[in-house]
Short mmCIF file of C-alpha atoms in Angstrom, two decimals:
data_model
loop_
_atom_site.label_atom_id
_atom_site.label_comp_id
_atom_site.label_asym_id
_atom_site.label_seq_id
_atom_site.Cartn_x
_atom_site.Cartn_y
_atom_site.Cartn_z
CA UNK A 1 0.08 -6.73 25.11
CA UNK A 2 1.42 -9.89 23.48
CA UNK A 3 4.53 -10.09 21.30
CA UNK A 4 5.54 -13.11 19.24
CA UNK A 5 9.32 -13.30 18.88
CA UNK A 6 10.88 -15.44 16.14
CA UNK A 7 14.64 -15.67 16.70
CA UNK A 8 16.84 -18.72 16.11
CA UNK A 9 19.83 -17.60 18.22
CA UNK A 10 19.25 -18.90 21.76
CA UNK A 11 21.08 -16.05 23.50
CA UNK A 12 19.43 -13.31 21.42
CA UNK A 13 16.03 -14.93 21.92
CA UNK A 14 16.48 -15.16 25.67
CA UNK A 15 17.86 -11.63 26.10
CA UNK A 16 15.19 -10.02 23.93
CA UNK A 17 12.47 -12.06 25.64
CA UNK A 18 13.64 -11.01 29.09
CA UNK A 19 13.84 -7.37 28.01
CA UNK A 20 10.31 -7.41 26.60
CA UNK A 21 8.95 -9.13 29.72
CA UNK A 22 10.73 -6.50 31.83
CA UNK A 23 8.88 -3.85 29.77
CA UNK A 24 5.60 -5.54 30.71
CA UNK A 25 4.80 -7.52 27.55
CA UNK A 26 3.68 -11.13 27.37
CA UNK A 27 6.16 -12.90 25.09
CA UNK A 28 6.07 -16.13 23.15
CA UNK A 29 9.57 -16.78 21.81
CA UNK A 30 10.10 -19.36 19.07
CA UNK A 31 13.38 -20.58 17.53
CA UNK A 32 11.84 -21.03 14.06
CA UNK A 33 8.69 -20.47 12.07
CA UNK A 34 7.65 -24.10 11.74
CA UNK A 35 4.54 -23.77 13.92
CA UNK A 36 3.91 -20.10 13.15
CA UNK A 37 0.19 -20.19 12.41
CA UNK A 38 -0.56 -22.47 15.35
CA UNK A 39 1.38 -20.06 17.59
CA UNK A 40 -0.48 -17.09 16.10
CA UNK A 41 -3.81 -18.78 16.69
CA UNK A 42 -3.01 -19.88 20.25
CA UNK A 43 -1.15 -16.75 21.43
CA UNK A 44 -2.99 -14.01 19.46
CA UNK A 45 -0.06 -11.53 19.39
CA UNK A 46 -0.51 -7.82 18.80
CA UNK A 47 2.99 -7.56 17.30
CA UNK A 48 5.60 -9.86 15.76
CA UNK A 49 9.36 -9.46 16.04
CA UNK A 50 10.97 -11.42 13.23
CA UNK A 51 14.51 -12.48 12.43
CA UNK A 52 15.00 -13.13 8.72
CA UNK A 53 17.52 -15.97 9.00
CA UNK A 54 15.62 -18.86 10.53
CA UNK A 55 16.07 -22.61 10.15
CA UNK A 56 13.63 -24.36 7.86
CA UNK A 57 11.81 -21.26 6.62
CA UNK A 58 13.25 -17.80 6.13
CA UNK A 59 11.74 -14.58 7.40
CA UNK A 60 10.84 -13.37 3.91
CA UNK A 61 8.61 -16.40 3.39
CA UNK A 62 7.05 -15.83 6.80
CA UNK A 63 6.34 -12.20 5.88
CA UNK A 64 4.66 -13.35 2.66
CA UNK A 65 2.55 -15.90 4.51
CA UNK A 66 1.46 -13.37 7.12
CA UNK A 67 0.49 -10.82 4.45
CA UNK A 68 -1.52 -13.45 2.58
CA UNK A 69 -3.41 -14.45 5.73
CA UNK A 70 -6.72 -12.68 6.21
CA UNK A 71 -6.45 -13.29 9.95
CA UNK A 72 -2.92 -11.95 10.50
CA UNK A 73 -2.00 -9.42 7.80
CA UNK A 74 -2.95 -6.52 10.07
CA UNK A 75 -0.53 -7.55 12.86
CA UNK A 76 2.54 -5.29 12.68
CA UNK A 77 5.84 -7.04 11.99
CA UNK A 78 9.15 -5.53 13.03
CA UNK A 79 12.19 -7.20 11.51
CA UNK A 80 15.31 -7.55 13.66
CA UNK A 81 18.03 -9.01 11.45
CA UNK A 82 21.77 -9.18 10.90
CA UNK A 83 21.13 -8.55 7.19
CA UNK A 84 22.38 -4.98 6.86
CA UNK A 85 22.06 -4.47 3.09
CA UNK A 86 19.52 -1.92 1.87
CA UNK A 87 18.17 -4.53 -0.56
CA UNK A 88 17.30 -6.84 2.36
CA UNK A 89 15.62 -4.00 4.22
CA UNK A 90 13.65 -2.92 1.15
CA UNK A 91 12.56 -6.48 0.39
CA UNK A 92 11.27 -6.93 3.96
CA UNK A 93 9.40 -3.61 3.87
CA UNK A 94 7.93 -4.48 0.45
CA UNK A 95 6.71 -7.78 1.93
CA UNK A 96 4.86 -5.98 4.72
CA UNK A 97 7.33 -5.36 7.55
CA UNK A 98 6.56 -2.07 9.28
CA UNK A 99 10.10 -1.47 10.51
CA UNK A 100 13.56 -2.93 10.11
CA UNK A 101 16.35 -2.98 12.69
CA UNK A 102 19.87 -4.24 12.04
CA UNK A 103 21.52 -6.27 14.82
CA UNK A 104 22.87 -5.43 17.25
CA UNK A 105 19.68 -3.53 17.89
CA UNK A 106 19.59 -0.50 20.16
CA UNK A 107 17.00 -1.46 22.77
CA UNK A 108 15.64 2.07 23.41
CA UNK A 109 14.93 2.48 19.67
CA UNK A 110 13.28 -0.95 19.50
CA UNK A 111 11.20 -0.18 22.60
CA UNK A 112 10.00 3.08 21.02
CA UNK A 113 9.16 1.38 17.71
CA UNK A 114 7.18 -1.35 19.48
CA UNK A 115 5.22 1.22 21.49
CA UNK A 116 4.48 3.27 18.35
CA UNK A 117 3.26 0.24 16.40
CA UNK A 118 1.09 -1.00 19.26
CA UNK A 119 -0.37 2.49 19.77
CA UNK A 120 -1.06 2.76 16.04
CA UNK A 121 -2.99 -0.50 16.22
CA UNK A 122 -5.18 0.87 19.01
CA UNK A 123 -5.90 4.17 17.28
#
């Protein structure tokens, strides 16, 4: 199973990548969303982990673009963000995110959410 990770913080990106690889996933980790659709096309992820605060383009805009894409709107997006306000969470969910985790994320909960979303996609 392939997961696309969009996270601008180098340490967070590396740690989360290593954890997901340890769990057996193929991971493409990007520091921004600049080449998002090329990455989607080349990597064909089954799930996207998305930070909302990215350089150049924010996660909300990325969510909108994914939802408007006939090729990618069905790919589940899980937001992992430092934005803890309910309004941020609601906005992300309204834009198509399936789940929302506030950093620092509890890895067992994230692992479970990823497995549930991937299993849902196979059902």
